[in-house]
Coordinates of C-alpha atoms in Angstrom, one line a residue:
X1422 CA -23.8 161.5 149.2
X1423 CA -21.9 159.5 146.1
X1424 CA -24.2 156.6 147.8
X1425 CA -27.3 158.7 147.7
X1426 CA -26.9 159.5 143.5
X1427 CA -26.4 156.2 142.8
X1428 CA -29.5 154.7 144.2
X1429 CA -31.5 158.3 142.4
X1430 CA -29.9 156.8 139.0
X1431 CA -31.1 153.5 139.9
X1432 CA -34.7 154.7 140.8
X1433 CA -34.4 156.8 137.8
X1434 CA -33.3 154.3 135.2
X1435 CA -35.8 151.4 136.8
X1436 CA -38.8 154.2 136.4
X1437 CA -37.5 155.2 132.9
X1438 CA -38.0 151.3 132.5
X1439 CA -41.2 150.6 133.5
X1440 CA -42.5 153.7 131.7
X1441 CA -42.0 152.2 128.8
X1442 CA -43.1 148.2 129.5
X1443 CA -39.9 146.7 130.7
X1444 CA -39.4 144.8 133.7
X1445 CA -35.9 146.7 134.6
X1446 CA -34.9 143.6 136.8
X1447 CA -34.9 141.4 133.9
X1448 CA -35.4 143.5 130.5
X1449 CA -38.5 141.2 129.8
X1450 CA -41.5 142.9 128.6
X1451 CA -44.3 143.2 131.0
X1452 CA -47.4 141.5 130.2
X1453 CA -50.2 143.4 128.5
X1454 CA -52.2 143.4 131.7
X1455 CA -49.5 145.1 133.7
X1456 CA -50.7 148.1 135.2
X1457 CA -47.3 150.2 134.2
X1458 CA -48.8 149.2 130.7
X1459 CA -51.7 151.8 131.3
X1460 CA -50.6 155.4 128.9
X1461 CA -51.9 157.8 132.2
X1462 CA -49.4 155.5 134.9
X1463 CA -46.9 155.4 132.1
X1464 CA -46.9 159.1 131.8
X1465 CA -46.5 159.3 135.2
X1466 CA -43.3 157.4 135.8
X1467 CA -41.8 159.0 132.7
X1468 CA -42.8 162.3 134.4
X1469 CA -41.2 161.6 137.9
X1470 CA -38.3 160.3 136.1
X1471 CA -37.2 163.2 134.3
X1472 CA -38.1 165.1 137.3
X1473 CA -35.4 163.3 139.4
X1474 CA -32.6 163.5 136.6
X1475 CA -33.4 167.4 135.7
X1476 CA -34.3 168.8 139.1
X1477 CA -32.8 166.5 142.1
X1478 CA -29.9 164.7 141.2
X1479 CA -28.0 168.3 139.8
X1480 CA -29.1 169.7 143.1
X1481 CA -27.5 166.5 144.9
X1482 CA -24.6 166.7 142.6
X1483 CA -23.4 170.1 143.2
X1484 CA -24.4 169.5 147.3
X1485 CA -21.7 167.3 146.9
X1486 CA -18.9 169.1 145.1
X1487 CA -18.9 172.0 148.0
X1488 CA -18.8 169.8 150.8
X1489 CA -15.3 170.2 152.4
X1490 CA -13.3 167.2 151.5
X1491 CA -12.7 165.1 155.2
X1492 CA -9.5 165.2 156.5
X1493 CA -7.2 161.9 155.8
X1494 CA -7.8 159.5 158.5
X1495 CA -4.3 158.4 159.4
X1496 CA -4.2 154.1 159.4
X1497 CA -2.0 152.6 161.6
X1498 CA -0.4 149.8 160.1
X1499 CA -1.2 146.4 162.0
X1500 CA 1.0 144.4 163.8
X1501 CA 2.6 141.6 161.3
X1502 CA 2.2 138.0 162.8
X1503 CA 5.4 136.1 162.4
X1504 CA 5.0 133.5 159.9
X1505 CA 4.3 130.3 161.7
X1506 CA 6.2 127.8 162.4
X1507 CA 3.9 126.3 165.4
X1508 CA 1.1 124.3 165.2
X1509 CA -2.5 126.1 166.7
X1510 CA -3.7 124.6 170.0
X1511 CA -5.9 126.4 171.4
X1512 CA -5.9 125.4 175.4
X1513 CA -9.1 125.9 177.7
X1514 CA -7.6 128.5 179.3
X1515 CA -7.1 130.4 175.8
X1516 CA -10.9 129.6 175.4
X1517 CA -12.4 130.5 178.5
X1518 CA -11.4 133.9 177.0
X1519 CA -13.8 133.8 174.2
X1520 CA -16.8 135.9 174.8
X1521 CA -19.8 134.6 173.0
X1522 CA -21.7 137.1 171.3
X1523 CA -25.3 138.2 172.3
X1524 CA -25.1 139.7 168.6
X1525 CA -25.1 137.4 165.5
X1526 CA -21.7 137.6 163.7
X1527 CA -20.5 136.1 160.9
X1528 CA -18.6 133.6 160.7
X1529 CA -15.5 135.1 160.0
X1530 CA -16.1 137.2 162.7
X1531 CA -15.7 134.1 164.9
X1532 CA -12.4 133.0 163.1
X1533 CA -10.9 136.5 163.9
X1534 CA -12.1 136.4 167.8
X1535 CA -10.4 132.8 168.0
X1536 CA -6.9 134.3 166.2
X1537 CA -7.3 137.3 168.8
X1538 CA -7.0 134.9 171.6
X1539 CA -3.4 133.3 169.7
X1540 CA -0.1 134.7 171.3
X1541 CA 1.2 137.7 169.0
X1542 CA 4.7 135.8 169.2
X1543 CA 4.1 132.2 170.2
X1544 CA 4.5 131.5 165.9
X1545 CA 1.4 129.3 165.9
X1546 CA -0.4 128.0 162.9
X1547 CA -3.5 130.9 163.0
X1548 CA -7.4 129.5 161.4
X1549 CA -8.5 130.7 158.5
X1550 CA -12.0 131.1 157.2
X1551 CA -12.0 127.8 155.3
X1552 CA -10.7 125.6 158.3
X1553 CA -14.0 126.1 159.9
X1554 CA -16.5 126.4 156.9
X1555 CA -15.0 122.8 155.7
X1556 CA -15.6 121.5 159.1
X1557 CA -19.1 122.7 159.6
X1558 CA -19.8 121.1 155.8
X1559 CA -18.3 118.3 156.8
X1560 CA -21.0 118.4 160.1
X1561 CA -24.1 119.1 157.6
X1562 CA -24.5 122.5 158.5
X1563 CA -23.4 124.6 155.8
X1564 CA -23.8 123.7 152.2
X1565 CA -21.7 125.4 149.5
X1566 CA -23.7 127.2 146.9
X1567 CA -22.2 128.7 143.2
X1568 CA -23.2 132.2 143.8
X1569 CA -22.8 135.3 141.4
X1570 CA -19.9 135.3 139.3
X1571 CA -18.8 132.0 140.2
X1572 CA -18.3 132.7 143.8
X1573 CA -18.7 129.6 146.4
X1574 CA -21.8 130.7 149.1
X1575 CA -21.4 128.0 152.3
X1576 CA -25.2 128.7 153.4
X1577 CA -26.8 126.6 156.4
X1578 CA -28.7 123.6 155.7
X1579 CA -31.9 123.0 157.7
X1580 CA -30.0 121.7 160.3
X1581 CA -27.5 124.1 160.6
X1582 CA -30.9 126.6 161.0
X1583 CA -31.6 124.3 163.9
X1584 CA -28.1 125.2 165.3
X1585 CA -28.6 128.7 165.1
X1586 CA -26.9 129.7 161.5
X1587 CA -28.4 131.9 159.7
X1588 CA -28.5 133.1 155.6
X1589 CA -28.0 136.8 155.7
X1590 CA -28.3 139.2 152.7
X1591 CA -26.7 142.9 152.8
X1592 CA -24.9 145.3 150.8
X1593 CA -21.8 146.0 152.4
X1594 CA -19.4 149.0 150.9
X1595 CA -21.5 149.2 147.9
X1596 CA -21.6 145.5 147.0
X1597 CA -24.4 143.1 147.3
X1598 CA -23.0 140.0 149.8
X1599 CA -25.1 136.8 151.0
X1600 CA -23.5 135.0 154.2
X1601 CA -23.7 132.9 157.0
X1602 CA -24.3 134.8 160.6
X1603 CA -24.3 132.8 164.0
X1604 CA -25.9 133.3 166.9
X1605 CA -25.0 132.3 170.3
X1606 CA -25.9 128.6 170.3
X1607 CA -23.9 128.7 166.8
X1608 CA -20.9 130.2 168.2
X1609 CA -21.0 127.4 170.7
X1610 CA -21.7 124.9 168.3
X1611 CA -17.9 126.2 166.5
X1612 CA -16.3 126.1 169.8
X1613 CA -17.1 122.2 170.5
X1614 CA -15.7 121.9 167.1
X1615 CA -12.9 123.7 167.5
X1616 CA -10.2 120.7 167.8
X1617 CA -11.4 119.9 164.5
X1618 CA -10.8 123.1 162.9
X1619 CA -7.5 123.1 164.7
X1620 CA -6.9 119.9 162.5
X1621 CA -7.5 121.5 159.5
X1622 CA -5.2 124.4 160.4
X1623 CA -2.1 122.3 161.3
X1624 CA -2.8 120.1 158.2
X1625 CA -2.3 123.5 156.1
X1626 CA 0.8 124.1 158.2
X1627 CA 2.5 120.5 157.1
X1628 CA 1.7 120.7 153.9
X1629 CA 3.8 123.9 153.8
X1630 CA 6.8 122.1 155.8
X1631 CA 6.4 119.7 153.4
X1632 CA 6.7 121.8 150.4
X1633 CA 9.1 124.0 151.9
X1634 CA 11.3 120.8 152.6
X1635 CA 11.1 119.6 148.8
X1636 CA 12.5 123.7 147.6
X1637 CA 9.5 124.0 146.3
X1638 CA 8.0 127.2 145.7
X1639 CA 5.1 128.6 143.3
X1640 CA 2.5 125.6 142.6
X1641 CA 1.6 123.3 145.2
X1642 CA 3.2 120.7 143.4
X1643 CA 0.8 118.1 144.8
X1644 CA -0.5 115.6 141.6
X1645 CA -3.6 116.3 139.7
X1646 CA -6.9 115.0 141.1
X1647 CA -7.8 111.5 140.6
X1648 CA -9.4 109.3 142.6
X1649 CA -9.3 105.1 142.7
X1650 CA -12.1 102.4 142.4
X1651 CA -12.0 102.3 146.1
X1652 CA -12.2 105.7 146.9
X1653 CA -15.5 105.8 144.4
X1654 CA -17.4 103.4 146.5
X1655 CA -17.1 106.2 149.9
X1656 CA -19.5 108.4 147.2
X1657 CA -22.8 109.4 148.5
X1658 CA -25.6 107.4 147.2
X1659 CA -28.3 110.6 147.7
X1660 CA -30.1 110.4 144.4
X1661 CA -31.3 114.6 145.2
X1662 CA -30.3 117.0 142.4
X1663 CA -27.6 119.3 144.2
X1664 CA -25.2 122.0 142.9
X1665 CA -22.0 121.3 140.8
X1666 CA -20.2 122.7 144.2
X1667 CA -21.9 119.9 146.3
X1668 CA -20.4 117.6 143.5
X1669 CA -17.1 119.2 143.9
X1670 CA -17.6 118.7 147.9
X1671 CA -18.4 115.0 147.9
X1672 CA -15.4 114.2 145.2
X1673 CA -12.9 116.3 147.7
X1674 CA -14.2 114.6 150.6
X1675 CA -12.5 111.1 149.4
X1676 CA -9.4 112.1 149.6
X1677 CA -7.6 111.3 152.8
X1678 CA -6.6 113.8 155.0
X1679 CA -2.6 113.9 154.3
X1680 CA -3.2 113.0 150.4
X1681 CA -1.0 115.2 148.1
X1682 CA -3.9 115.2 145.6
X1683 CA -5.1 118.4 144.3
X1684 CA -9.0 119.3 145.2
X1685 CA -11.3 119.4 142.2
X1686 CA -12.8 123.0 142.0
X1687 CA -16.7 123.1 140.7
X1688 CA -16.0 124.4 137.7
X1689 CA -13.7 122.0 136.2
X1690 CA -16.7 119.9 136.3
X1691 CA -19.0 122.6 135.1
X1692 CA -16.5 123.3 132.2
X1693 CA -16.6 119.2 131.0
X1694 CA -20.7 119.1 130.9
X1695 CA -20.2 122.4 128.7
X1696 CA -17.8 120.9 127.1
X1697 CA -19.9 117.5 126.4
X1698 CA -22.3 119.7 124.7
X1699 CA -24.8 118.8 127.8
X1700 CA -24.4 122.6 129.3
X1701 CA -24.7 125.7 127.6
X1702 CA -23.2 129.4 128.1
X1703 CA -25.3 131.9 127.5
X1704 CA -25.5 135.8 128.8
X1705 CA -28.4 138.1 129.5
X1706 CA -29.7 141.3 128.7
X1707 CA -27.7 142.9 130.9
X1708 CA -24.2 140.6 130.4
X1709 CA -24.5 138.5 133.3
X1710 CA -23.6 134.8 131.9
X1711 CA -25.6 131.9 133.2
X1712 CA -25.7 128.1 132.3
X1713 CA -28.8 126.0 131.5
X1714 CA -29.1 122.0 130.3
X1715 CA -28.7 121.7 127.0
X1716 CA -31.9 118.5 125.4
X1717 CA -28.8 116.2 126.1
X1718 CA -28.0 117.7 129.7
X1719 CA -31.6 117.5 130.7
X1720 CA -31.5 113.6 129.4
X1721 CA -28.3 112.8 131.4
X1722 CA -29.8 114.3 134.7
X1723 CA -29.5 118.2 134.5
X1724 CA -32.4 119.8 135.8
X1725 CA -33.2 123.3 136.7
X1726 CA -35.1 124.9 140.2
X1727 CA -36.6 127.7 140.4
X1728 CA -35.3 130.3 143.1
X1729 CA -35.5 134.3 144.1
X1730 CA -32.3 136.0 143.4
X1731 CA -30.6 138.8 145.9
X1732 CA -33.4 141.3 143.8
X1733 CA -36.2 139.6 144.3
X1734 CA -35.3 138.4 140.4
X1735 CA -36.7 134.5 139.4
X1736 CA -33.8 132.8 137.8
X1737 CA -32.9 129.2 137.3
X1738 CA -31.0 127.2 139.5
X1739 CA -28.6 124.6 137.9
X1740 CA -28.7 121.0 139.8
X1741 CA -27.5 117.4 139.1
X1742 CA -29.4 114.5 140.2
X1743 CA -28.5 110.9 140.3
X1744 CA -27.8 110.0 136.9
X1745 CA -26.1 113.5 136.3
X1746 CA -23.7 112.4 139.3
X1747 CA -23.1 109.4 138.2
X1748 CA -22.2 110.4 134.8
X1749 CA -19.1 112.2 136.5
X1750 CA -18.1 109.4 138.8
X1751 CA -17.9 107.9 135.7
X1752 CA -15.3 110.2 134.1
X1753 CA -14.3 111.5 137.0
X1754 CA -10.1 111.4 136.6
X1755 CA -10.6 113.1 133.0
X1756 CA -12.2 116.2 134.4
X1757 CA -8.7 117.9 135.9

């Protein structure tokens, strides 16, 4: 029922909009032409609208206040793993138990069927969700993307749409999420990959041996990112514009394996073009804060892409071509 109001509000306030010219998806004003621009539809939406906050919402509203409360559903607290201490191998045998799904799932859904098939008390290392999204990056099949509010988005490439992963857009417990789903030939696709995620796994595990040899606790205590001459030259030479996060991706990917150099996040190089004057804050109508080239960022290789957001919005999608990229491989150990 609280679900049910909330979307009545949202029709309400989005009718209440477009009664009076406003495009409630991006508080522009809608052109002349627009049809909501006509006084007998305008009338009309303001009329529905104050019919749905006078009549049905109060009627929905006190529906809800005399429903009986449910009854307390009584959560069993889950098992606790031991902390490990092993490394994860996952044997055939362990795998052969690994039902593949008929059903798309995400895939952290497939990391939690793998960590099912782990003995409760064997101590082994268990995966985590990043093990196997850095692997499958690493494969070209899922990209990273900066989604809303600075969040990373791994989304399939075209080829990873060839393997069977696919973008997926729902609301889930109120909240608007965009992820990755596999289907059977993707699931497969994970499980001939699995000794590499196991990799990643165990390399997670010795990095906590390590630190927990040295005393130390708190910060990783690895060294700031930097990377040498050498490494520079392992840089892609794709000239494509690509998000800061693909950046961030390529930069990380020079370390070696066992280095104990911190990974660059995306917006440690976001924050230096802002703060080279080539990026620029700025919020919406609504407080959302985006980023666009400033005249110098769109000189040095900043450029902008169109694209539909999760509500069918237009916005502008920040990318960094050649020169862009270059610009950071060229300062690239002053932006940590």
């Amino acid at each position: 029922m609280p679900a049910e109001i909330k979307i009545l509000e949202r029709a309400e306030m989005y009718l209440r909009k477009l009664s009076e010219g406003v495009n409630p998806l991006t508080e522009e004003a809608l052109p002349e032409t627009d049809v909501c621009k006509q006084e007998r539809i305008s009338k009309c939406l303001t009329y529905v609208a104050d019919y749905l906050k006078q009549k049905v919402m109060p009627v929905m509203e006190r529906r809800e206040k005399v429903v009986a409360p449910k009854p307390q559903k009584v959560v069993k607290p889950r098992p606790v793993r031991e902390v490990a201490t092993q490394e994860l191998v996952f044997t055939p045998e362990m795998l052969s138990k690994f039902e593949i799904s008929v059903e798309p799932v995400s895939v952290s859904g497939v990391v939690r069927r793998l960590n099912f098939l782990i003995p409760h008390e064997s101590g082994m290392m268990p995966l985590v969700y990043a093990d196997v999204a850095e692997v499958l990056s690493r494969e070209g099949v899922l990209l990273k993307e900066e989604g809303d509010k600075g969040k990373d988005l791994n989304l399939p490439t075209p080829r990873g749409e060839e393997l069977g992963f696919a973008k997926v857009e729902a609301d889930i417990r109120g909240h608007h999420s965009i992820y990755t789903k596999c289907n059977a030939d993707a699931q497969k696709f994970i499980l001939d990959n699995i000794d590499k995620c196991v990799a990643q796994a165990n390399e997670r595990l010795a990095r906590r041996k390590s630190r927990a040899e040295l005393g130390e606790t708190g910060r990783s205590g690895k060294e700031k990112f930097h990377v040498t001459e050498e490494q520079l030259k392992n840089y892609p030479t794709d000239e494509s514009p690509v998000p800061v996060s693909e950046i961030a991706r390529r930069l990380n990917d020079l370390l070696p394996q066992d280095s104990n150099v911190e990974k660059i996040y995306f917006k440690a190089i976001r924050d230096w073009f802002v703060a080279q004057n080539m990026l620029e804050e700025k919020k919406t109508a609504l407080g959302k804060i985006f980023f666009e080239p400033t005249e110098a960022g769109a000189q040095n290789g900043i450029v902008t892409e169109s694209r539909v957001g999760k509500n069918g919005e237009n916005y502008d999608a920040v990318l960094y071509n050649g020169a862009a990229q270059k610009l950071v491989l060229q300062h690239v150990n002053e932006l940590a």
